[in-house]
Amino acid sequence: MSPDAACWTPERFYREVRFLDNFSAGTRGAASAEYFLAAGYAVIFLSRQHSQFPYTRRYSHTTNPFFDILQEPESSDSIQEVRVQQHQVGTLLPVLRAYHQARQAGCLLPVPFVTVVEYLFLLRGISEAMQPLGRHAMHYLAAAVSDFFIPLDHMSEHKIQSGDGALHLTLEPVPKVLGSLAQEWAPASYVISFKLETDHELIVPKAEKSLERYGHQLVIGNELSTRKTEVTLVERMADGTYTTMPIRIPADSSREIEQDIITRLVDRHVRWIDATS
Amino acid sequence: MSPDAACWTPERFYREVRFLDNFSAGTRGAASAEYFLAAGYAVIFLSRQHSQFPYTRRYSHTTNPFFDILQEPESSDSIQEVRVQQHQVGTLLPVLRAYHQARQAGCLLPVPFVTVVEYLFLLRGISEAMQPLGRHAMHYLAAAVSDFFIPLDHMSEHKIQSGDGALHLTLEPVPKVLGSLAQEWAPASYVISFKLETDHELIVPKAEKSLERYGHQLVIGNELSTRKTEVTLVERMADGTYTTMPIRIPADSSREIEQDIITRLVDRHVRWIDATS
């Protein structure tokens, strides 16, 4: 089922005051984009407005404000220059170079969205534009998209008033586009979805069920509390069986788990291209 | 009604996968903090994690990434220095100086929160700590806090599964703490709340009703679509009447409306201190 353009107007949507969101800051997507770029992929970074961004995420407003690493010129300086503190250059410079390189090479295209409806339309449009890439395309669906939403024709025109007691909401399931994506919008692409669970036991069975149902290539399963150190890749093989690949890093590792995930995914993608060409 | 600490554990909260959020990036709060600092106030900046931050907000990840204003050293340079591009210094330097000055003077204390429950506890704790300031304290409640929430004992232990059709949610009204704040937690403070409406006609009557109900000093009314160029201040006077002060800036103004709002508020605050001392 594909979203219906006729019922959607941006003007209408931007009057929403409240919406259902999730805990995610988009760190996994932003980190993964960096490692895909390092591996030679071009990245269309479809991400929620104000979520984390590749490279610059390392200098967030609160935990490591970039204004803190800049030094003001001395009043005696003849030219007013602003420099990065010298002891910060070693950490900053490789990140800055990678960012500039990706942008100048035209390999990193940010596409922001706000609502789940925008996300779905953009995903379809981008997927269709990517079709000429054939099997060299990959979809890495790290956006924590809501499973539920309030359709436009159920919305209140004005802000819902408080003071009338409890608020009863009925949310409809978001159209499951993974099937449309894997079968229609991007039939040749290597499609990777995420499964986030709070119950570890559910990860592998639900990943296999999802692959069976939607016909895509790989699910990255993770549990909310351990998602930064442990994931489970479940891949659907050509013979219809499933291969499970756990990835784990030590809790005190200076390496990000996304580095290991992307190394593995690039390997799986290349094998899959070779096997089917 | 004050939040009940006994039912709240941080461990429990951080397992929430989805929550009800709002459209706000916190721009009004961040901009206002800058103008309060410029007016000589010390600011405790209680703000949602990842929302806009004073000063650094001008270099956001997406619209004006700060990595874009930094230039890499030439490979021939003897010292590897990273500088801000010279043509950017004029814009950056006053902002950077104001930021450093506020931080070094200890006048800007960021306090991040995630959920509405955290917000309420922090607001109470901060208010009680501020009581020695008497009438010199001001509360500027710009955080777009949800009117509704799902109490802890109604929450699902694990992530709600999709695929079972529509999701029915019952949200309870968030305890109205404005009365507790104005009467108990910060009885001497100049308390300013916000009213955001999508229907312009409701702004003044609802502001007056709010002042009457909670007994605080001033409401800033604004409409969703015009909030960046137009607000209405409604103040409760000593004689029980209400004064309405509209503030408007041209749509193409380079000045931010928060500058005019804070100028007006500082004036009202000072008059109020003088009138009651």
Coordinates of C-alpha atoms in Angstrom, one line a residue, chain B residues 162-258:
Chain B
S162 CA 2.4 -3.3 15.5
G163 CA 0.3 -5.6 13.3
D164 CA -2.6 -5.8 15.7
G165 CA -4.6 -3.0 14.0
A166 CA -5.3 0.4 15.5
L167 CA -3.7 1.5 18.7
H168 CA -6.0 3.0 21.3
L169 CA -4.2 5.3 23.8
T170 CA -5.7 7.1 26.8
L171 CA -3.6 10.1 27.8
E172 CA -4.1 11.7 31.2
P173 CA -3.8 15.5 31.7
V174 CA -0.3 16.5 32.9
P175 CA -0.6 17.9 36.4
K176 CA -1.2 21.6 36.1
V177 CA 1.9 22.8 38.0
L178 CA 1.6 26.4 37.1
G179 CA -0.6 27.0 40.2
S180 CA 1.9 25.1 42.5
L181 CA 4.8 27.0 40.9
A182 CA 3.2 30.5 41.3
Q183 CA 1.8 29.8 44.8
E184 CA 4.1 27.3 46.5
W185 CA 7.4 26.7 44.7
A186 CA 8.2 30.2 43.7
P187 CA 5.7 32.5 45.4
A188 CA 7.8 35.6 45.1
S189 CA 9.0 35.1 41.5
Y190 CA 7.7 36.9 38.4
V191 CA 6.2 34.0 36.6
I192 CA 5.6 34.2 32.8
S193 CA 3.8 31.4 31.0
F194 CA 3.1 30.9 27.3
K195 CA -0.2 30.2 25.5
L196 CA 0.1 28.8 22.0
E197 CA -3.1 28.6 20.1
T198 CA -4.0 27.9 16.5
D199 CA -7.2 30.1 16.8
H200 CA -6.2 33.7 17.2
E201 CA -9.5 34.7 18.9
L202 CA -8.8 32.5 21.8
I203 CA -5.5 34.0 22.8
V204 CA -6.5 37.0 25.1
P205 CA -9.5 35.4 26.8
K206 CA -7.5 32.2 27.5
A207 CA -4.5 34.2 28.8
E208 CA -6.7 36.1 31.2
K209 CA -8.4 33.0 32.4
S210 CA -5.0 31.4 33.0
L211 CA -3.8 34.4 35.0
E212 CA -6.9 34.4 37.1
R213 CA -6.7 30.6 37.7
Y214 CA -3.1 30.3 38.6
G215 CA -2.3 33.7 40.0
H216 CA 0.9 34.3 38.1
Q217 CA 2.0 37.6 36.5
L218 CA 2.1 37.4 32.7
V219 CA 1.1 35.3 29.8
I220 CA 2.7 35.5 26.4
G221 CA 0.0 34.5 23.9
N222 CA 1.0 33.5 20.4
E223 CA -0.5 31.8 17.4
L224 CA 1.2 28.9 15.7
S225 CA 1.4 30.4 12.2
T226 CA 2.5 34.0 13.2
R227 CA 4.6 33.2 16.3
K228 CA 7.8 34.6 14.9
T229 CA 6.4 38.0 14.1
E230 CA 3.6 38.6 16.6
V231 CA 2.9 37.9 20.2
T232 CA 0.5 39.4 22.8
L233 CA 1.6 40.0 26.3
V234 CA -1.2 39.9 28.9
E235 CA -0.3 41.1 32.4
R236 CA -2.3 40.9 35.6
M237 CA -2.1 44.3 37.3
A238 CA -2.1 44.9 41.1
D239 CA -5.7 46.1 40.9
G240 CA -6.9 42.9 39.3
T241 CA -7.3 44.3 35.8
Y242 CA -5.4 43.0 32.8
T243 CA -3.2 44.9 30.4
T244 CA -2.7 43.7 26.9
M245 CA 0.5 44.5 25.0
P246 CA 0.9 43.4 21.4
I247 CA 4.4 43.1 20.0
R248 CA 4.8 42.9 16.3
I249 CA 7.9 42.9 14.0
P250 CA 7.9 43.2 10.2
A251 CA 8.1 39.8 8.5
D252 CA 11.3 40.8 6.8
S253 CA 12.9 42.1 10.0
S254 CA 16.5 41.1 10.7
R255 CA 15.7 41.6 14.4
E256 CA 14.3 38.6 16.3
I257 CA 11.0 39.2 18.1
E258 CA 12.5 37.7 21.3

